[in-house]
Short mmCIF file of C-alpha atoms in Angstrom, two decimals:
data_model
loop_
_atom_site.label_atom_id
_atom_site.label_comp_id
_atom_site.label_asym_id
_atom_site.label_seq_id
_atom_site.Cartn_x
_atom_site.Cartn_y
_atom_site.Cartn_z
CA MET A 1 95.32 93.24 83.51
CA SER A 2 98.00 96.14 83.89
CA ARG A 3 100.16 95.87 87.45
CA SER A 4 100.24 99.26 89.24
CA ASN A 5 103.62 100.71 89.61
CA SER A 6 102.48 102.33 92.57
CA ASN A 7 100.64 99.60 94.55
CA HIS A 8 101.70 95.88 93.28
CA SER A 9 98.84 94.61 95.00
CA VAL A 10 96.59 96.70 92.81
CA PHE A 11 95.71 95.68 89.02
CA PHE A 12 93.61 97.58 86.73
CA ARG A 13 92.06 97.31 83.13
CA TYR A 14 90.31 100.18 80.78
CA ASN A 15 88.06 99.71 77.91
CA GLY A 16 87.25 103.16 77.01
CA ASP A 17 85.31 104.55 79.94
CA ARG A 18 84.77 101.26 81.40
CA CYS A 19 87.15 99.80 84.08
CA ILE A 20 87.86 96.91 86.47
CA TYR A 21 90.17 97.25 89.56
CA LEU A 22 91.67 94.17 91.43
CA VAL A 23 92.94 94.25 94.85
CA VAL A 24 94.91 91.26 96.00
CA TYR A 25 96.26 89.84 99.46
CA VAL A 26 97.83 86.57 99.49
CA ASP A 27 94.81 84.57 98.44
CA ASP A 28 92.00 86.98 99.16
CA ILE A 29 90.76 88.97 95.97
CA VAL A 30 88.39 92.12 95.77
CA ILE A 31 87.17 92.96 92.35
CA THR A 32 85.26 96.25 91.49
CA GLY A 33 84.57 98.39 88.54
CA ASN A 34 81.61 99.35 86.20
CA ASP A 35 82.58 96.92 83.44
CA HIS A 36 80.12 94.13 84.65
CA ASP A 37 80.59 91.87 81.58
CA ARG A 38 84.51 91.79 82.00
CA ILE A 39 83.99 91.05 85.96
CA SER A 40 81.67 88.18 85.02
CA GLN A 41 84.39 87.03 82.59
CA PHE A 42 86.92 87.31 84.58
CA LYS A 43 85.46 85.34 87.55
CA GLN A 44 84.73 82.88 85.17
CA HIS A 45 88.57 82.53 84.12
CA LEU A 46 89.40 82.26 88.02
CA PHE A 47 86.84 79.83 88.69
CA SER A 48 88.45 77.60 85.76
CA HIS A 49 92.15 77.84 86.82
CA PHE A 50 91.90 78.05 90.49
CA GLN A 51 89.70 77.02 93.40
CA THR A 52 87.88 80.11 94.15
CA LYS A 53 84.66 80.88 95.74
CA ASP A 54 82.55 83.87 95.05
CA LEU A 55 81.26 85.47 98.17
CA GLY A 56 79.10 88.15 96.49
CA LYS A 57 78.81 91.65 97.51
CA LEU A 58 81.97 92.58 99.77
CA LYS A 59 81.14 92.63 103.73
CA TYR A 60 84.34 91.51 104.96
CA PHE A 61 87.85 91.53 103.78
CA LEU A 62 91.00 90.80 106.15
CA GLY A 63 89.12 91.59 109.38
CA ILE A 64 87.81 94.63 108.11
CA GLU A 65 83.83 94.81 107.95
CA VAL A 66 82.11 96.88 105.06
CA ALA A 67 78.95 98.17 104.73
CA GLN A 68 77.34 99.67 101.87
CA SER A 69 74.07 102.08 101.44
CA LYS A 70 73.19 105.01 99.40
CA THR A 71 74.55 107.14 101.96
CA GLY A 72 78.40 105.49 101.06
CA ILE A 73 80.50 102.90 102.34
CA ALA A 74 81.47 102.52 105.83
CA ILE A 75 84.36 100.19 107.13
CA SER A 76 85.10 99.15 110.59
CA GLN A 77 86.65 96.28 112.66
CA ARG A 78 84.00 96.19 115.48
CA LYS A 79 84.22 92.16 115.51
CA TYR A 80 88.07 92.37 115.75
CA ALA A 81 87.83 94.93 118.56
CA LEU A 82 85.51 92.76 120.43
CA ASP A 83 87.67 89.90 120.30
CA ILE A 84 90.45 91.79 121.67
CA LEU A 85 88.23 93.04 124.56
CA GLU A 86 87.10 89.38 125.05
CA GLU A 87 90.42 88.14 125.06
CA THR A 88 91.74 90.11 127.54
CA SER A 89 88.75 90.08 129.78
CA MET A 90 87.71 93.64 129.38
CA LEU A 91 84.30 93.25 127.64
CA ASP A 92 82.64 94.17 131.03
CA CYS A 93 85.08 97.10 131.94
CA ARG A 94 84.08 100.91 132.42
CA HIS A 95 84.72 102.79 129.38
CA VAL A 96 86.71 106.23 129.08
CA ASP A 97 86.61 108.95 126.77
CA THR A 98 90.24 108.97 126.00
CA PRO A 99 92.74 106.70 125.26
CA MET A 100 95.60 108.19 127.23
CA ASP A 101 95.35 110.94 129.91
CA PRO A 102 97.17 113.90 128.29
CA ASN A 103 98.89 114.02 131.78
CA ILE A 104 100.70 111.00 131.60
CA LYS A 105 104.01 110.56 129.85
CA LEU A 106 105.31 107.04 129.20
CA VAL A 107 109.02 106.36 130.07
CA PRO A 108 111.12 103.42 129.88
CA GLU A 109 111.62 101.54 133.15
CA GLN A 110 108.75 102.85 134.72
CA GLY A 111 107.04 100.65 137.36
CA GLU A 112 107.71 96.85 137.81
CA PRO A 113 108.88 94.99 135.00
CA LEU A 114 106.35 92.61 133.29
CA LYS A 115 106.44 89.10 134.12
CA VAL A 116 104.97 88.17 130.68
CA PRO A 117 106.33 90.57 128.14
CA ALA A 118 105.06 88.49 125.06
CA ARG A 119 101.50 89.29 126.50
CA TYR A 120 102.15 92.79 126.13
CA ARG A 121 103.83 92.74 122.79
CA ARG A 122 101.03 90.26 121.23
CA LEU A 123 98.21 92.97 122.56
CA VAL A 124 100.00 95.76 121.28
CA SER A 125 100.27 94.10 117.81
CA LYS A 126 96.59 93.68 117.89
CA LEU A 127 96.01 96.99 118.48
CA ASN A 128 98.48 98.14 115.67
CA TYR A 129 96.16 96.19 113.28
CA LEU A 130 93.22 98.20 114.71
CA THR A 131 94.72 101.32 113.74
CA ILE A 132 93.76 100.44 110.11
CA THR A 133 90.13 101.85 110.82
CA ARG A 134 90.66 103.64 113.94
CA PRO A 135 92.82 106.75 113.48
CA ASP A 136 91.93 108.14 116.88
CA ILE A 137 94.16 105.65 118.75
CA SER A 138 96.97 105.79 116.19
CA PHE A 139 99.19 108.02 118.28
CA VAL A 140 98.76 106.34 121.57
CA VAL A 141 99.33 102.95 120.08
CA SER A 142 102.39 104.29 118.72
CA VAL A 143 103.66 105.24 122.09
CA VAL A 144 103.15 102.22 123.62
CA SER A 145 104.98 100.45 120.40
CA GLN A 146 107.93 102.12 121.19
CA ILE A 147 108.42 99.94 124.58
CA LEU A 148 108.34 96.53 123.48
CA GLN A 149 111.66 95.06 124.41
CA THR A 150 111.31 95.52 128.12
CA PRO A 151 107.74 96.76 129.29
CA TYR A 152 106.95 97.63 132.58
CA SER A 153 103.69 97.91 134.46
CA SER A 154 103.15 101.51 133.51
CA HIS A 155 103.16 100.68 129.84
CA TRP A 156 100.64 97.65 130.52
CA ASP A 157 98.24 100.22 132.38
CA ALA A 158 98.68 102.50 129.14
CA VAL A 159 97.50 99.67 127.26
CA ILE A 160 94.60 98.50 129.29
CA GLY A 161 93.48 102.45 129.27
CA ILE A 162 93.43 101.90 125.43
CA LEU A 163 91.09 99.35 125.73
CA ARG A 164 88.82 100.77 128.10
CA TYR A 165 88.53 103.84 125.41
CA ILE A 166 87.93 101.13 122.75
CA LYS A 167 85.41 99.52 124.90
CA GLY A 168 83.26 102.94 124.49
CA VAL A 169 82.76 102.67 120.83
CA PRO A 170 84.05 99.21 119.53
CA GLY A 171 82.08 99.88 116.33
CA GLN A 172 83.42 103.20 115.36
CA SER A 173 83.35 103.05 111.73
CA LEU A 174 84.97 105.56 108.60
CA LEU A 175 82.25 106.70 106.27
CA TYR A 176 83.15 107.49 102.66
CA GLU A 177 80.38 109.28 100.66
CA ASN A 178 80.07 111.58 97.83
CA LYS A 179 80.98 115.14 98.84
CA SER A 180 80.46 116.40 95.39
CA HIS A 181 84.46 117.42 95.14
CA SER A 182 87.49 115.48 94.67
CA GLN A 183 90.06 117.78 96.08
CA ILE A 184 92.93 116.22 97.53
CA ILE A 185 94.25 117.95 100.59
CA GLY A 186 96.99 116.90 103.33
CA TYR A 187 97.05 118.16 106.80
CA SER A 188 100.40 117.77 108.48
CA ASN A 189 101.43 118.73 112.42
CA ALA A 190 103.95 117.92 114.81
CA ASP A 191 104.54 117.95 118.76
CA TRP A 192 107.91 119.44 118.87
CA ALA A 193 110.03 117.50 121.67
CA GLY A 194 107.22 115.65 123.15
CA SER A 195 109.02 112.53 124.08
CA PRO A 196 110.03 112.89 127.66
CA SER A 197 112.90 110.22 127.29
CA ASP A 198 114.74 111.63 124.07
CA ARG A 199 113.06 114.95 123.29
CA ARG A 200 112.45 113.66 120.17
CA SER A 201 109.19 115.12 118.13
CA THR A 202 106.16 113.14 116.86
CA PRO A 203 104.91 114.20 113.35
CA GLY A 204 101.37 113.21 112.14
CA TYR A 205 99.60 113.72 109.19
CA CYS A 206 96.46 112.69 107.13
CA ILE A 207 95.27 113.06 103.63
CA MET A 208 91.57 113.79 102.72
CA ILE A 209 90.33 112.81 98.88
CA GLY A 210 86.92 114.26 98.44
CA GLY A 211 86.57 115.21 101.91
CA ASN A 212 87.11 111.35 102.81
CA LEU A 213 90.03 110.45 105.02
CA ILE A 214 91.99 108.22 102.96
CA SER A 215 95.57 108.17 104.56
CA TRP A 216 96.89 109.04 107.99
CA LYS A 217 100.25 108.35 110.07
CA SER A 218 101.69 108.99 113.20
CA LYS A 219 105.50 108.07 114.09
CA LYS A 220 108.11 109.53 116.14
CA GLN A 221 111.03 111.30 114.11
CA SER A 222 114.52 109.54 114.06
CA VAL A 223 116.13 112.84 114.87
CA VAL A 224 115.84 115.69 117.76
CA ALA A 225 114.38 118.61 116.05
CA ARG A 226 116.08 121.96 117.23
CA SER A 227 113.01 124.10 116.68
CA SER A 228 109.34 123.88 116.46
CA ALA A 229 109.66 124.98 112.80
CA GLU A 230 111.75 122.26 111.84
CA ALA A 231 109.66 119.58 113.49
CA GLU A 232 106.89 120.82 111.38
CA TYR A 233 108.98 121.37 108.36
CA ARG A 234 109.98 117.53 108.53
CA ALA A 235 106.10 116.69 109.25
CA MET A 236 105.29 118.65 106.02
CA THR A 237 107.60 116.40 104.12
CA LEU A 238 106.41 113.24 105.29
CA ALA A 239 102.85 114.41 104.11
CA THR A 240 104.26 115.57 100.68
CA CYS A 241 105.91 112.34 99.91
CA GLU A 242 102.75 110.65 100.99
CA LEU A 243 100.74 112.91 98.40
CA ILE A 244 103.17 112.39 95.78
CA TRP A 245 102.78 108.81 95.99
CA LEU A 246 98.84 108.99 96.10
CA LYS A 247 99.09 111.28 92.95
CA GLN A 248 100.83 108.41 91.04
CA LEU A 249 98.57 105.86 92.33
CA LEU A 250 95.23 107.87 91.54
CA GLN A 251 96.82 108.90 87.94
CA GLU A 252 97.24 105.12 87.22
CA LEU A 253 93.64 104.45 88.29
CA LYS A 254 92.47 107.56 86.30
CA TYR A 255 91.19 109.52 89.12
CA SER A 256 89.29 112.52 87.97
CA ASP A 257 91.43 115.21 89.55
CA THR A 258 95.11 115.36 90.66
CA SER A 259 96.12 118.52 89.03
CA GLN A 260 97.05 120.47 92.09
CA MET A 261 97.11 119.07 95.86
CA LYS A 262 96.80 121.32 98.76
CA LEU A 263 99.12 121.09 102.12
CA ILE A 264 97.96 122.41 105.40
CA CYS A 265 99.97 123.32 108.37
CA ASP A 266 99.53 125.29 111.10
CA ASP A 267 103.19 126.72 111.91
CA GLN A 268 103.58 130.21 109.96
CA ALA A 269 107.66 129.80 110.20
CA ALA A 270 107.53 126.15 108.25
CA LEU A 271 105.25 127.62 105.71
CA HIS A 272 107.93 130.31 105.07
CA ILE A 273 110.73 128.09 104.86
CA THR A 274 108.85 126.25 102.13
CA SER A 275 108.49 129.38 100.03
CA ASN A 276 111.79 131.26 101.26
CA PRO A 277 114.55 130.44 98.60
CA VAL A 278 117.17 131.89 100.91
CA PHE A 279 118.87 129.36 103.24
CA HIS A 280 119.03 131.19 106.30
CA GLU A 281 121.53 130.24 109.20
CA ARG A 282 118.76 128.85 111.43
CA THR A 283 117.47 126.40 108.54
CA LYS A 284 120.91 125.06 107.29
CA HIS A 285 120.81 122.12 109.50
CA ILE A 286 117.89 120.78 108.12
CA GLU A 287 118.71 117.96 105.44
CA VAL A 288 118.90 118.98 101.81
CA ASN A 289 116.55 116.33 100.90
CA CYS A 290 114.02 117.82 103.07
CA HIS A 291 113.69 120.67 100.67
CA PHE A 292 112.47 118.99 97.87
CA ILE A 293 108.95 119.88 98.92
CA ARG A 294 109.91 123.54 97.76
CA GLN A 295 110.42 122.28 94.31
CA LYS A 296 107.10 120.60 94.22
CA ILE A 297 105.30 123.76 95.54
CA LYS A 298 107.35 125.67 92.77
CA SER A 299 106.23 123.24 90.02
CA GLY A 300 102.69 123.95 90.99
CA CYS A 301 102.13 120.10 92.05
CA ILE A 302 101.24 121.24 95.57
CA CYS A 303 100.29 124.43 97.05
CA THR A 304 100.61 125.21 100.84
CA SER A 305 97.93 126.97 103.21
CA PHE A 306 97.60 127.91 107.07
CA VAL A 307 95.13 126.75 108.99
CA ASN A 308 94.18 127.68 112.60
CA SER A 309 95.53 125.07 115.56
CA ASN A 310 92.04 124.74 116.51
CA ASP A 311 90.99 123.28 113.18
CA GLN A 312 94.52 121.06 112.95
CA LEU A 313 93.26 117.80 112.38
CA PRO A 314 96.36 115.80 112.76
CA ASP A 315 96.44 116.87 116.40
CA VAL A 316 94.95 113.39 117.08
CA PHE A 317 98.28 111.77 115.74
CA THR A 318 100.65 113.74 117.65
CA LYS A 319 99.62 114.16 121.07
CA SER A 320 97.11 112.82 123.85
CA LEU A 321 93.75 114.62 123.57
CA ARG A 322 90.92 114.98 125.57
CA GLY A 323 87.18 113.26 124.84
CA PRO A 324 85.46 116.33 123.33
CA ARG A 325 88.76 117.21 121.01
CA ILE A 326 88.93 113.23 119.85
CA LYS A 327 85.43 113.45 119.13
CA TYR A 328 85.49 116.83 116.81
CA ILE A 329 88.49 115.53 115.04
CA CYS A 330 86.74 112.11 114.33
CA ASN A 331 83.73 113.97 113.24
CA LYS A 332 85.42 115.70 110.75
CA PHE A 333 87.21 112.43 109.53
CA GLY A 334 83.89 110.94 109.17
CA ALA A 335 84.18 108.60 111.99
CA TYR A 336 81.09 107.29 113.71
CA ASP A 337 79.48 104.70 115.80
CA MET A 338 77.45 102.80 113.17
CA TYR A 339 76.07 100.35 115.61
CA ALA A 340 74.91 103.24 117.95
CA PRO A 341 71.17 102.98 118.64
CA THR A 342 69.23 105.47 116.73
#
């Protein structure tokens, strides 16, 4: 089998139109593909050389629950979420419809210092792992992760607020289904100077393949953006890097269509910078390496498009939102509570 150059945990083998894919994490392995004879031979090879156990159809992997049906494949971390709630004695708490009140702005040294800061760090670490299947809490978990050195009571209250939100839908899942197309679309956004302590911006992006959410990120920028256009442009650069990496991986896996990817943004000024070959005075302070996005557009690898702010999906990665807005975006992501009574 050949190892992927884009992701060293992924291996693949092709024989005409038949393929085998292998994903490895330490001693956990997932095997899939349409070459069933080769898969059986490979399993026998593993059995003869290692102490391995075939657990059958994929149902659980690294704390992620997998459910397969004719509709598609759904992944969730319901058990993991419930374990966190049980550990913190929050199973019977009153749930809320938003993980963090948009009116609350966390700053360092707010309230009283926590007597046991290690408890805060351990809980935030657990919540970070939960974001693997919960894009709706990515931003707020990123915010509370920025205050690990010396957490205060207000920061602990913010974490409790996240747990109250999780209590409302502990079984929220991401559904992956066949939507009859394979287009690769990236969305980028930024909350300019949103951090009250240092006025740094928070960019966010998400990548959809075939209408299914594949990748997303929320992370505060390391520099202070002097304009909203600069903040948005840096967010577009991050999304472009992710799109290029995904394209390389998908080409190795012989995915059907990687010819041209679309990058969507709601800032006209940032879109203008990507297509304007002239460096104006107001854009000179943006690092040169950010401008590689222009080369990708010129080569035809990526095309850009404008979207109305109401349809900007990465909003959930850049700021705290109200319940109805979160629900709308999660619906676009294919996130739903698969354990909800019908």
